[in-house]
Tab-separated table of C-alpha atoms in Angstrom:
chain	number	residue	atom	x	y	z
A	1	MET	CA	-8.234	-15.549	-10.099
A	2	SER	CA	-5.880	-14.659	-7.324
A	3	PRO	CA	-3.272	-17.764	-6.638
A	4	GLU	CA	-3.962	-20.549	-4.476
A	5	ILE	CA	-1.640	-20.505	-1.596
A	6	SER	CA	-2.173	-23.036	1.604
A	7	PRO	CA	-3.790	-21.919	4.882
A	8	GLU	CA	-0.468	-23.207	6.340
A	9	ARG	CA	1.932	-21.424	4.386
A	10	VAL	CA	0.489	-18.637	4.811
A	11	ASP	CA	-0.057	-18.952	8.820
A	12	ALA	CA	3.561	-19.541	7.954
A	13	ALA	CA	4.467	-16.387	6.773
A	14	ILE	CA	2.032	-14.860	8.974
A	15	GLU	CA	3.774	-15.445	11.907
A	16	GLU	CA	7.383	-14.570	10.664
A	17	ALA	CA	6.293	-11.049	9.336
A	18	LYS	CA	4.718	-10.827	13.385
A	19	ASP	CA	8.240	-11.237	15.033
A	20	ALA	CA	9.371	-8.564	16.302
A	21	SER	CA	12.866	-9.936	16.693
A	22	GLN	CA	13.258	-9.777	13.467
A	23	TYR	CA	11.181	-6.928	11.204
A	24	GLN	CA	10.428	-3.947	13.742
A	25	VAL	CA	7.391	-1.339	13.116
A	26	TYR	CA	8.952	2.226	11.771
A	27	LYS	CA	6.624	4.917	13.073
A	28	TYR	CA	6.729	7.364	10.947
A	29	PRO	CA	8.431	9.346	9.539
A	30	TRP	CA	10.807	6.400	9.952
A	31	THR	CA	14.132	8.266	11.194
A	32	GLU	CA	16.069	5.388	11.813
A	33	LEU	CA	15.346	3.355	8.666
A	34	PRO	CA	18.366	4.543	6.384
A	35	ALA	CA	20.722	3.819	9.232
A	36	LYS	CA	18.943	0.596	9.926
A	37	LEU	CA	20.036	-0.490	6.431
A	38	ARG	CA	23.130	0.656	6.314
A	39	ASP	CA	23.689	-1.969	9.403
A	40	GLN	CA	22.575	-4.872	7.550
A	41	GLY	CA	23.946	-4.159	4.382
A	42	HIS	CA	21.300	-3.318	2.712
A	43	ASP	CA	21.207	-0.249	0.057
A	44	HIS	CA	17.179	-0.723	-0.135
A	45	PHE	CA	13.721	-2.273	1.671
A	46	TRP	CA	10.798	-4.391	0.269
A	47	LEU	CA	7.059	-2.342	-0.213
A	48	LEU	CA	4.262	-3.345	-1.258
A	49	GLY	CA	2.406	-0.947	-2.861
A	50	TYR	CA	-1.544	-1.175	-2.817
A	51	GLY	CA	-2.525	2.475	-3.871
A	52	SER	CA	-1.188	4.943	-6.595
A	53	LEU	CA	1.939	3.015	-6.144
A	54	ILE	CA	0.801	0.212	-8.326
A	55	SER	CA	1.045	2.835	-10.874
A	56	GLN	CA	4.690	3.033	-12.387
A	57	VAL	CA	3.863	6.402	-13.650
A	58	SER	CA	2.585	7.674	-10.427
A	59	SER	CA	5.445	5.516	-8.459
A	60	ALA	CA	7.889	7.347	-10.598
A	61	ARG	CA	7.383	10.641	-9.790
A	62	THR	CA	9.116	9.579	-6.087
A	63	ILE	CA	11.707	5.769	-6.418
A	64	ASP	CA	13.036	4.560	-8.769
A	65	VAL	CA	11.052	2.226	-11.592
A	66	SER	CA	13.785	1.051	-13.370
A	67	GLU	CA	15.115	-2.514	-13.540
A	68	ARG	CA	16.614	-2.782	-10.439
A	69	SER	CA	13.329	-1.912	-8.206
A	70	CYS	CA	11.774	-5.614	-9.424
A	71	ARG	CA	8.802	-4.466	-9.543
A	72	LEU	CA	6.301	-7.088	-9.346
A	73	PRO	CA	2.838	-7.785	-9.344
A	74	ALA	CA	1.693	-9.952	-5.676
A	75	ILE	CA	-0.423	-10.837	-3.145
A	76	ALA	CA	-0.061	-10.354	0.331
A	77	PHE	CA	-1.691	-11.462	4.170
A	78	GLY	CA	-3.111	-10.212	6.715
A	79	ALA	CA	-4.022	-6.713	5.517
A	80	ARG	CA	-6.581	-5.313	4.655
A	81	ARG	CA	-7.033	-1.972	1.933
A	82	GLN	CA	-9.192	0.895	2.910
A	83	PHE	CA	-9.965	4.519	1.775
A	84	SER	CA	-9.277	5.801	5.426
A	85	TYR	CA	-6.797	8.872	4.427
A	86	ARG	CA	-8.044	11.777	3.848
A	87	ILE	CA	-6.209	13.397	1.130
A	88	PRO	CA	-4.295	17.499	2.415
A	89	GLN	CA	-6.587	19.981	0.712
A	90	ALA	CA	-3.397	21.651	-0.076
A	91	PHE	CA	-2.955	18.171	-2.330
A	92	LEU	CA	-6.218	18.406	-3.796
A	93	ALA	CA	-5.919	21.491	-4.981
A	94	GLU	CA	-2.424	20.716	-6.488
A	95	ARG	CA	-3.051	17.473	-8.067
A	96	TYR	CA	-6.237	17.526	-8.999
A	97	GLY	CA	-8.067	21.434	-8.792
A	98	VAL	CA	-10.271	20.083	-5.782
A	99	THR	CA	-10.721	23.886	-4.349
A	100	ASP	CA	-14.149	23.968	-3.193
A	101	GLY	CA	-13.173	22.095	0.931
A	102	THR	CA	-14.062	19.347	-0.059
A	103	ARG	CA	-13.149	16.214	1.165
A	104	TYR	CA	-11.368	13.011	-0.005
A	105	SER	CA	-9.900	9.900	0.633
A	106	ALA	CA	-7.005	7.997	-0.809
A	107	LEU	CA	-6.333	4.393	0.535
A	108	ASP	CA	-4.239	3.416	3.263
A	109	CYS	CA	-4.267	-0.410	4.815
A	110	LYS	CA	-4.941	-2.472	8.429
A	111	VAL	CA	-1.987	-4.460	9.620
A	112	THR	CA	-4.493	-7.191	11.275
A	113	TYR	CA	-2.019	-10.362	10.598
A	114	ASP	CA	-4.954	-11.885	10.066
A	115	ARG	CA	-5.264	-14.675	7.204
A	116	GLY	CA	-8.751	-13.887	5.894
A	117	ASP	CA	-7.214	-10.222	5.674
A	118	ALA	CA	-5.059	-10.172	1.451
A	119	LEU	CA	-4.853	-7.588	-0.601
A	120	ASN	CA	-2.753	-7.018	-3.657
A	121	GLY	CA	0.010	-4.960	-5.321
A	122	ILE	CA	3.632	-4.276	-6.565
A	123	LEU	CA	6.623	-5.517	-4.500
A	124	THR	CA	9.061	-3.023	-5.026
A	125	ARG	CA	12.576	-2.034	-3.997
A	126	VAL	CA	12.529	0.995	-1.912
A	127	PHE	CA	16.616	2.682	-2.397
A	128	ILE	CA	17.970	4.544	0.304
A	129	ASP	CA	18.986	7.748	-1.559
A	130	ASP	CA	15.037	7.699	-1.917
A	131	ILE	CA	13.447	7.298	1.260
A	132	GLU	CA	13.277	10.873	1.984
A	133	ALA	CA	11.170	11.904	-0.889
A	134	PHE	CA	8.891	8.340	-0.475
A	135	ARG	CA	8.631	10.127	3.835
A	136	GLN	CA	7.154	13.349	2.060
A	137	ARG	CA	4.577	11.609	-0.165
A	138	GLU	CA	3.579	9.058	2.517
A	139	TYR	CA	2.820	11.499	5.759
A	140	ALA	CA	2.077	9.857	8.954
A	141	TYR	CA	2.163	6.404	7.778
A	142	ASP	CA	3.552	3.758	9.429
A	143	LEU	CA	5.911	1.090	8.026
A	144	LYS	CA	4.592	-2.623	8.884
A	145	PRO	CA	5.848	-5.610	8.097
A	146	ILE	CA	4.184	-8.265	6.018
A	147	PRO	CA	3.927	-11.258	4.172
A	148	VAL	CA	4.138	-11.093	0.116
A	149	PHE	CA	3.844	-13.635	-2.700
A	150	GLU	CA	4.608	-13.382	-6.058
A	151	TRP	CA	1.279	-13.318	-8.083
A	152	ASP	CA	2.387	-15.346	-10.805
A	153	HIS	CA	4.568	-17.356	-8.864
A	154	PRO	CA	2.592	-18.325	-6.155
A	155	GLU	CA	4.948	-21.229	-5.315
A	156	ARG	CA	8.724	-19.717	-4.789
A	157	PRO	CA	9.175	-18.848	-1.018
A	158	HIS	CA	7.215	-16.054	0.723
A	159	ARG	CA	9.239	-13.046	1.255
A	160	ILE	CA	8.530	-10.355	4.662
A	161	ALA	CA	8.017	-6.763	2.330
A	162	TYR	CA	6.159	-3.514	4.252
A	163	ALA	CA	3.247	-1.923	3.828
A	164	LEU	CA	2.101	1.716	4.305
A	165	ASP	CA	0.176	1.695	7.439
A	166	LEU	CA	-1.286	5.013	8.820
A	167	PRO	CA	-2.093	5.008	12.463
A	168	PRO	CA	-5.741	6.628	13.636
A	169	VAL	CA	-4.855	8.563	15.965
A	170	GLY	CA	-1.837	10.924	15.726
A	171	ASP	CA	0.118	14.359	17.182
A	172	SER	CA	-1.151	17.256	15.416
A	173	GLU	CA	-5.159	18.290	14.565
A	174	ASP	CA	-4.489	18.147	10.685
A	175	HIS	CA	-3.666	13.762	11.287
A	176	PRO	CA	-5.119	12.197	7.319
A	177	TYR	CA	-7.122	9.692	9.184
A	178	ALA	CA	-10.587	9.509	8.418
A	179	THR	CA	-13.464	7.157	7.698
A	180	ASP	CA	-16.225	8.827	6.655
A	181	THR	CA	-14.486	10.652	3.577
A	182	PRO	CA	-15.273	8.960	-0.250
A	183	PRO	CA	-12.286	8.427	-2.517
A	184	GLN	CA	-11.235	10.865	-5.283
A	185	PRO	CA	-12.278	10.199	-8.319
A	186	GLY	CA	-8.838	10.404	-10.692
A	187	TYR	CA	-6.751	8.975	-7.533
A	188	TYR	CA	-9.296	5.908	-7.732
A	189	ARG	CA	-9.196	5.640	-11.342
A	190	LEU	CA	-5.234	6.075	-11.322
A	191	CYS	CA	-5.105	2.917	-9.183
A	192	ARG	CA	-7.670	0.969	-10.769
A	193	ILE	CA	-5.836	1.434	-14.074
A	194	GLY	CA	-2.800	0.259	-12.629
A	195	ALA	CA	-3.917	-2.896	-11.759
A	196	LEU	CA	-5.434	-3.083	-15.353
A	197	THR	CA	-2.584	-2.458	-15.944
A	198	VAL	CA	-1.630	-5.788	-15.024
A	199	SER	CA	-3.753	-8.244	-16.404
A	200	GLU	CA	-7.787	-7.935	-15.748
A	201	SER	CA	-8.030	-10.684	-12.816
A	202	PHE	CA	-5.455	-8.633	-10.923
A	203	LEU	CA	-8.006	-6.171	-11.183
A	204	GLN	CA	-10.831	-7.983	-10.327
A	205	ALA	CA	-8.674	-9.015	-7.186
A	206	TYR	CA	-7.927	-5.212	-6.214
A	207	LEU	CA	-11.349	-4.371	-6.254
A	208	ASP	CA	-12.511	-7.918	-4.651
A	209	SER	CA	-10.227	-6.605	-1.795
A	210	THR	CA	-10.593	-2.668	-1.377
A	211	TYR	CA	-12.797	-1.004	0.802
A	212	LEU	CA	-14.459	2.307	2.043
A	213	GLY	CA	-13.001	3.846	5.723
A	214	ASP	CA	-15.143	1.943	7.115
A	215	GLY	CA	-13.078	-1.011	6.120
A	216	VAL	CA	-16.792	-2.684	5.618
A	217	THR	CA	-17.860	-1.683	2.924
A	218	PRO	CA	-16.422	-3.351	-0.860
A	219	VAL	CA	-15.478	-0.365	-3.182
A	220	SER	CA	-16.844	-2.191	-6.329
A	221	GLU	CA	-21.113	-0.458	-4.877
A	222	TRP	CA	-19.241	2.748	-4.061
A	223	GLU	CA	-18.278	2.727	-7.573
A	224	LYS	CA	-21.322	1.444	-9.158
A	225	GLN	CA	-23.673	3.942	-7.267
A	226	SER	CA	-20.912	7.011	-8.461
A	227	GLY	CA	-20.046	6.391	-11.954
A	228	VAL	CA	-16.690	7.282	-11.100
A	229	VAL	CA	-15.362	4.098	-13.619
A	230	ASP	CA	-17.962	5.796	-16.790
A	231	GLY	CA	-17.484	9.895	-15.515
């Protein structure tokens, strides 16, 4: 069961996240982000990991996952999770052994600032020293501010964190946005296991708030039809 948070608190948090005078959108490759953080006296920014970054093992390949990263289960409002990031063929071959040209997708999220859109994930600090590696991992995603509440302590004040949001169009011919590409099975299981590691209810919330690339079809329908969990 997801945390209960009043509509009034959610609306106020969304309005804060939308305030461009406080929280800017960082377009990929986020060139100005490290300097902006240093100017503000920060050595990190807060991120909501909503896909493979839910997995501590996967996150550790790129960013700090020690105690100082303060990884916390969380729920965010005003964003919709969907499989609309077409995984590069070279990465499919390297990580998953896919060499036959089959196309697969990874997770993306669309920041809508609509109270009806919500997703859960892991709130974590991303330190300046890790930004370059993180940039390479999250090719073409923009960073957009969203309001986040702690999963286990929803009564605490919200925090404005950043979510990775892939724009539908880009400057290069290989821009990875696609709405008609199925989830990559190995990646899908990694995200699912990461959510289950938090709790059964966290996994259920993950499944309930995840869609295929069309942003409409629940991923649970695809899971049943594909047999990906049993396969």
